[in-house]
Short mmCIF file of C-alpha atoms in Angstrom, two decimals:
data_model
loop_
_atom_site.label_atom_id
_atom_site.label_comp_id
_atom_site.label_asym_id
_atom_site.label_seq_id
_atom_site.Cartn_x
_atom_site.Cartn_y
_atom_site.Cartn_z
CA MET A 260 76.32 159.06 12.84
CA ASN A 261 79.26 160.56 10.29
CA GLY A 262 82.62 161.57 11.47
CA ARG A 263 85.55 159.71 12.61
CA LEU A 264 85.03 156.74 14.98
CA LEU A 265 87.93 155.76 17.69
CA VAL A 266 87.59 151.92 18.41
CA LEU A 267 89.79 151.39 21.76
CA SER A 268 90.75 147.51 21.45
CA PRO A 269 90.79 145.50 24.60
CA ASN A 270 94.58 144.97 25.80
CA TRP A 271 94.92 141.25 25.43
CA LEU A 272 95.51 139.79 22.27
CA GLY A 273 92.69 136.90 23.07
CA ASP A 274 90.14 139.27 24.28
CA ALA A 275 91.11 141.55 21.03
CA VAL A 276 90.37 138.84 18.62
CA MET A 277 86.92 138.16 20.31
CA ALA A 278 85.86 141.46 20.00
CA LEU A 279 86.29 141.25 15.87
CA PRO A 280 82.95 140.94 15.18
CA ALA A 281 81.78 143.75 17.22
CA LEU A 282 84.31 145.90 15.27
CA ALA A 283 82.87 144.39 11.89
CA ALA A 284 79.48 145.22 12.93
CA VAL A 285 80.06 148.84 13.21
CA GLN A 286 82.55 149.08 10.32
CA ALA A 287 79.80 147.77 8.24
CA ALA A 288 77.11 150.62 9.37
CA TRP A 289 79.51 153.48 10.18
CA HIS A 290 79.45 156.63 7.82
CA GLY A 291 83.12 157.48 7.81
CA PRO A 292 86.76 156.19 8.96
CA VAL A 293 86.87 153.91 11.58
CA ASP A 294 90.55 153.64 13.28
CA VAL A 295 91.35 151.36 16.14
CA ALA A 296 93.45 152.17 19.18
CA ALA A 297 95.65 149.73 20.96
CA ARG A 298 98.45 149.22 23.24
CA PRO A 299 101.66 148.22 21.12
CA ALA A 300 101.49 144.16 21.87
CA VAL A 301 97.97 143.90 20.38
CA GLY A 302 98.29 146.83 17.40
CA PRO A 303 99.69 144.83 14.80
CA LEU A 304 96.52 142.59 14.88
CA PHE A 305 94.80 145.02 13.13
CA THR A 306 96.91 145.02 10.00
CA LEU A 307 95.25 141.64 9.44
CA VAL A 308 91.66 142.90 9.79
CA ARG A 309 89.85 144.60 6.82
CA GLY A 310 88.49 147.91 7.14
CA VAL A 311 90.81 149.42 9.79
CA ASP A 312 91.73 153.06 8.36
CA GLN A 313 94.44 153.91 11.18
CA ILE A 314 95.74 151.79 13.93
CA VAL A 315 96.67 154.56 16.75
CA THR A 316 99.27 153.31 19.51
CA LEU A 317 98.44 154.23 22.74
CA ASP A 318 100.89 155.46 25.84
CA ARG A 319 100.48 155.35 29.09
CA GLY A 320 101.32 158.98 29.42
CA THR A 321 99.19 162.25 28.58
CA ARG A 322 100.48 162.16 24.87
CA SER A 323 97.85 159.79 24.10
CA ALA A 324 94.96 162.32 24.92
CA GLU A 325 96.70 165.10 23.23
CA SER A 326 97.10 163.19 19.87
CA LEU A 327 93.24 161.61 19.98
CA ARG A 328 92.07 165.40 20.61
CA ARG A 329 94.25 166.59 17.59
CA ALA A 330 92.45 163.59 15.35
CA GLY A 331 89.15 165.27 16.11
CA TYR A 332 87.05 162.23 16.35
CA ALA A 333 83.17 162.35 16.53
CA ALA A 334 82.99 159.62 18.75
CA ALA A 335 84.77 156.66 20.73
CA LEU A 336 83.56 152.95 21.08
CA LEU A 337 85.23 151.29 24.13
CA LEU A 338 85.52 147.58 23.91
CA THR A 339 87.49 147.99 27.24
CA ASN A 340 86.22 147.77 30.55
CA SER A 341 88.62 150.13 32.27
CA PHE A 342 88.12 153.43 34.11
CA GLN A 343 91.42 154.58 32.57
CA THR A 344 90.21 154.19 28.90
CA ALA A 345 87.04 156.24 29.24
CA TRP A 346 89.03 158.86 31.18
CA LEU A 347 91.34 159.10 28.31
CA VAL A 348 88.62 159.64 25.71
CA ARG A 349 86.88 162.28 27.72
CA ALA A 350 90.19 163.98 28.13
CA ALA A 351 90.73 163.86 24.43
CA GLY A 352 87.54 165.97 24.09
CA ILE A 353 85.65 163.10 21.92
CA PRO A 354 82.19 164.31 22.30
CA GLU A 355 80.46 160.69 21.80
CA ARG A 356 81.83 158.19 24.26
CA TRP A 357 79.96 154.70 24.47
CA GLY A 358 80.75 151.57 26.30
CA TYR A 359 79.84 149.10 28.84
CA ARG A 360 78.92 150.10 32.80
CA ALA A 361 82.15 149.15 34.32
CA ASP A 362 84.63 150.14 36.95
CA GLY A 363 82.95 153.49 38.04
CA ARG A 364 82.95 154.76 34.88
CA SER A 365 79.45 155.84 33.68
CA TRP A 366 79.78 159.18 34.43
CA LEU A 367 82.50 159.60 32.24
CA LEU A 368 80.21 157.99 28.95
CA THR A 369 77.74 159.43 27.33
CA ARG A 370 76.06 156.23 26.57
CA ALA A 371 76.56 153.52 29.18
CA VAL A 372 75.27 149.92 28.64
CA ALA A 373 74.33 147.23 31.46
CA ARG A 374 76.83 144.65 31.13
CA PRO A 375 75.50 140.90 30.39
CA LEU A 376 76.64 138.06 32.62
CA ARG A 377 77.81 134.66 31.38
CA LEU A 378 78.12 135.00 27.72
CA HIS A 379 80.72 134.15 25.52
CA GLN A 380 83.13 137.11 25.09
CA VAL A 381 82.49 137.19 21.28
CA ASP A 382 78.72 137.59 22.12
CA TYR A 383 79.80 140.12 25.07
CA TYR A 384 81.29 142.44 22.65
CA ARG A 385 78.82 141.74 20.26
CA GLY A 386 75.99 142.76 22.59
CA LEU A 387 77.53 146.12 23.60
CA THR A 388 77.66 146.97 19.47
CA THR A 389 73.90 145.54 19.23
CA ALA A 390 72.50 147.73 22.05
CA LEU A 391 74.19 150.99 20.42
CA GLY A 392 72.22 150.07 17.09
CA TYR A 393 74.80 148.17 15.25
CA PRO A 394 73.75 144.73 15.14
CA GLY A 395 75.02 141.67 13.14
CA GLY A 396 78.49 141.04 12.23
CA PRO A 397 80.01 137.59 11.66
CA GLU A 398 79.72 134.75 13.93
CA HIS A 399 83.43 134.41 14.57
CA PRO A 400 86.38 136.62 14.15
CA GLN A 401 88.35 136.72 11.14
CA ILE A 402 91.60 137.65 10.17
CA GLU A 403 93.56 137.09 6.99
CA ALA A 404 97.47 136.40 6.39
CA PRO A 405 98.25 138.20 3.14
CA ALA A 406 100.36 136.51 0.42
CA ASP A 407 103.65 138.56 1.58
CA ARG A 408 103.25 137.33 5.32
CA ARG A 409 102.50 133.66 4.07
CA HIS A 410 105.98 133.69 1.92
CA GLU A 411 107.76 135.40 4.96
CA GLY A 412 106.27 132.42 7.10
CA HIS A 413 107.19 130.01 4.93
CA ALA A 414 111.03 131.54 4.77
CA LEU A 415 110.73 131.57 8.92
CA LEU A 416 110.13 128.02 9.05
CA SER A 417 112.33 126.86 6.45
CA ALA A 418 115.07 128.91 8.02
CA ALA A 419 114.32 127.30 11.47
CA GLY A 420 114.70 123.52 10.17
CA TRP A 421 111.63 122.53 8.38
CA ASP A 422 112.14 120.55 5.03
CA ARG A 423 109.08 122.16 3.29
CA VAL A 424 107.47 118.81 2.87
CA THR A 425 106.56 117.55 6.25
CA PRO A 426 103.20 118.69 7.75
CA LEU A 427 103.42 121.30 10.62
CA VAL A 428 101.34 120.89 13.68
CA ALA A 429 101.88 124.39 15.82
CA LEU A 430 102.47 124.02 19.87
CA ALA A 431 101.67 126.89 21.80
CA PRO A 432 103.12 125.76 25.56
CA GLY A 433 102.64 129.51 26.88
CA ALA A 434 99.72 131.20 28.70
CA ALA A 435 99.86 135.01 29.78
CA PHE A 436 97.19 134.70 32.49
CA GLY A 437 99.45 132.28 34.44
CA SER A 438 100.78 128.85 35.19
CA ALA A 439 97.34 127.36 36.36
CA LYS A 440 96.24 127.36 32.32
CA ARG A 441 99.31 125.73 31.19
CA TRP A 442 99.44 122.25 30.11
CA PRO A 443 102.75 120.48 31.68
CA SER A 444 105.77 121.29 29.27
CA ALA A 445 106.36 117.56 29.87
CA SER A 446 103.46 116.66 28.44
CA TYR A 447 104.07 118.94 25.77
CA GLY A 448 107.40 117.47 24.88
CA THR A 449 106.03 113.98 25.02
CA LEU A 450 103.24 115.20 22.52
CA ALA A 451 105.87 116.49 20.26
CA SER A 452 107.58 113.11 20.17
CA ARG A 453 104.47 111.51 19.19
CA LEU A 454 103.75 113.71 16.27
CA ALA A 455 107.05 113.07 15.12
CA GLN A 456 106.19 109.37 15.07
CA SER A 457 103.17 110.30 13.12
CA ARG A 458 105.57 112.33 10.40
CA LEU A 459 104.30 115.59 11.47
CA MET A 460 106.81 118.37 12.22
CA PRO A 461 106.26 120.26 15.63
CA VAL A 462 106.18 123.95 15.78
CA LEU A 463 106.96 125.77 18.85
CA ILE A 464 105.30 129.34 18.80
CA GLY A 465 104.86 131.97 21.36
CA GLY A 466 106.11 135.28 22.40
CA PRO A 467 109.04 136.31 24.57
CA GLY A 468 107.82 135.70 27.80
CA ASP A 469 107.06 132.03 26.58
CA ARG A 470 110.74 131.31 26.25
CA ARG A 471 110.96 129.28 29.44
CA ALA A 472 108.13 127.24 28.54
CA GLY A 473 109.63 126.56 25.05
CA ASP A 474 113.08 125.44 26.57
CA GLU A 475 111.32 123.07 28.67
CA VAL A 476 109.32 121.20 25.87
CA ARG A 477 112.55 121.20 24.01
CA ALA A 478 114.55 119.61 27.10
CA ALA A 479 111.33 116.94 27.36
CA TRP A 480 111.89 116.49 23.63
CA PRO A 481 115.42 116.92 22.22
CA GLY A 482 114.26 115.78 18.72
CA ALA A 483 113.47 117.50 16.06
CA VAL A 484 111.18 120.86 16.40
CA VAL A 485 111.00 124.01 14.86
CA ASP A 486 111.21 126.54 17.33
CA LEU A 487 109.80 129.95 16.84
CA ILE A 488 109.45 131.10 19.99
CA GLY A 489 110.24 135.11 20.42
CA ARG A 490 110.92 135.50 16.80
CA THR A 491 107.71 136.30 15.19
CA ASP A 492 105.46 139.53 15.43
CA LEU A 493 101.95 139.17 14.76
CA PRO A 494 101.56 139.46 11.08
CA GLN A 495 104.75 136.84 11.10
CA LEU A 496 102.96 134.61 13.13
CA ALA A 497 99.82 134.65 10.79
CA GLY A 498 102.17 133.98 7.90
CA VAL A 499 103.64 130.77 9.82
CA LEU A 500 100.60 129.64 11.13
CA SER A 501 99.26 129.85 7.44
CA HIS A 502 101.60 126.83 6.84
CA CYS A 503 100.23 124.62 9.88
CA ARG A 504 97.24 122.42 9.71
CA THR A 505 96.70 122.38 13.38
CA LEU A 506 97.62 124.28 16.79
CA VAL A 507 97.52 122.59 19.83
CA THR A 508 97.39 125.17 23.00
CA ASN A 509 96.54 126.37 26.18
CA ASP A 510 93.69 128.59 26.67
CA SER A 511 95.33 131.58 25.25
CA GLY A 512 95.47 134.64 23.06
CA ALA A 513 97.29 132.00 20.21
CA MET A 514 94.23 130.22 20.45
CA HIS A 515 92.11 132.65 19.26
CA PHE A 516 94.48 134.14 16.80
CA ALA A 517 94.81 130.87 15.03
CA ALA A 518 91.26 129.97 15.01
CA ALA A 519 90.49 133.43 13.52
CA LEU A 520 93.01 132.48 10.93
CA GLY A 521 90.63 129.18 10.26
CA LEU A 522 93.17 126.67 11.79
CA ASP A 523 92.03 123.54 13.17
CA VAL A 524 92.70 124.28 17.14
CA VAL A 525 93.12 121.39 19.81
CA VAL A 526 92.67 123.38 23.39
CA MET A 527 93.48 122.23 26.96
CA PHE A 528 90.93 123.75 29.42
CA GLY A 529 91.92 123.94 33.10
CA PRO A 530 91.02 126.68 35.33
CA THR A 531 89.03 128.79 32.83
CA ARG A 532 85.28 128.51 31.65
CA GLU A 533 85.46 127.12 27.99
CA THR A 534 81.52 128.24 27.81
CA GLU A 535 82.87 132.10 27.53
CA THR A 536 86.33 131.67 25.86
CA TYR A 537 86.23 128.81 23.33
CA PRO A 538 87.53 129.41 20.18
CA ARG A 539 85.58 130.23 17.28
CA GLY A 540 86.40 130.11 13.79
CA ALA A 541 86.17 128.27 10.64
CA GLY A 542 88.39 125.40 11.33
CA ARG A 543 87.43 122.44 13.70
CA HIS A 544 87.89 122.62 17.21
CA ALA A 545 88.60 120.07 19.86
CA PHE A 546 88.27 121.05 23.75
CA LEU A 547 89.88 118.78 26.01
CA LYS A 548 89.26 118.73 29.89
CA HIS A 549 89.61 117.03 32.93
CA ASP A 550 86.74 117.91 35.46
CA VAL A 551 87.63 117.98 38.93
CA TRP A 552 85.72 119.57 41.83
CA CYS A 553 87.30 122.74 41.78
CA ARG A 554 87.59 123.52 38.29
CA PRO A 555 86.72 126.42 36.89
CA CYS A 556 88.56 128.23 39.60
CA MET A 557 89.74 131.10 37.51
CA LEU A 558 92.76 131.48 39.68
CA ARG A 559 96.40 132.16 38.00
CA GLU A 560 98.08 129.77 40.17
CA CYS A 561 96.97 126.34 41.38
CA PRO A 562 96.85 126.02 45.17
CA LEU A 563 96.26 122.10 44.98
CA THR A 564 97.47 119.46 42.45
CA HIS A 565 96.75 121.26 39.48
CA ARG A 566 95.00 118.12 38.56
CA CYS A 567 92.46 119.85 36.19
CA MET A 568 95.65 120.03 33.51
CA THR A 569 98.05 117.23 34.30
CA GLY A 570 94.54 114.94 34.23
CA ILE A 571 94.42 115.79 30.36
CA SER A 572 96.42 112.72 28.68
CA VAL A 573 98.98 113.19 26.05
CA GLU A 574 97.27 110.25 24.16
CA ALA A 575 94.00 112.24 24.03
CA ALA A 576 95.91 115.41 22.60
CA HIS A 577 97.48 113.24 20.09
CA ALA A 578 94.48 111.70 18.82
CA ALA A 579 92.64 114.71 18.37
CA VAL A 580 95.56 116.18 16.23
CA VAL A 581 95.86 113.03 13.79
CA HIS A 582 92.26 111.78 13.75
CA ARG A 583 90.92 115.34 12.40
#
């Protein structure tokens, strides 16, 4: 098919990253420009992705539909599952509208595909594009930190206390889904201490919403640490992570972002299903979990003892980093 294609990105960073192989499959076969529409928090991700012609920032009002109508798109691919995004592209007058049957929106789509069950999210998105006639794409998400971003990341790390020599290990103590996904801040603090003893410099990363978690880590480990929580946008974060050897993280958007950059990742899995969201990328990945009868519960907050996360030892996390 020819014309201009609009791809609607998932709203969460991790999901947007896991959708990149599906986007790449469509880009390889589409005859015309491919734009990506995303919420403001996710849009900058696509500056690090090859082949995206324009990034369209969506708001929650009617202005988005009006601006999409003026762009004259031939088709819209919805990598979202919401009724709202299907209504948006129909209101924008886009003649071809493709996506999964979800949220009662089938009547708004011109091609509605049945949703598969219990797949890894990368394969879930690729399943949609394959069903639409766009098979293939890479096996794992891929993003790149360009040279200017790597230089900027180096400068940010140096300004925050890095000596430019000590190897860096990033720590992402936050998780947007809820506190149930968070390994205890005290454990991150103890891990930071162990990393320092191993002559590795901890680097705290995250968005503004992770500030409390970062403060708790620093309270548990008052020693040397590079703290960049709330001080980077996504392109800057890519530049920072390009200088790190490993990321230690909860099941989070940062996990998928780092894996797509090719970093080694050590991840703590508690309430979520690791079979559906484990990181995919060129680096090496270690999945740490403590199996208890109630996991995976998929709850945002733990109503019990949070043993699935508190049972993951600092020793296991430290060994996963230093023995890679």
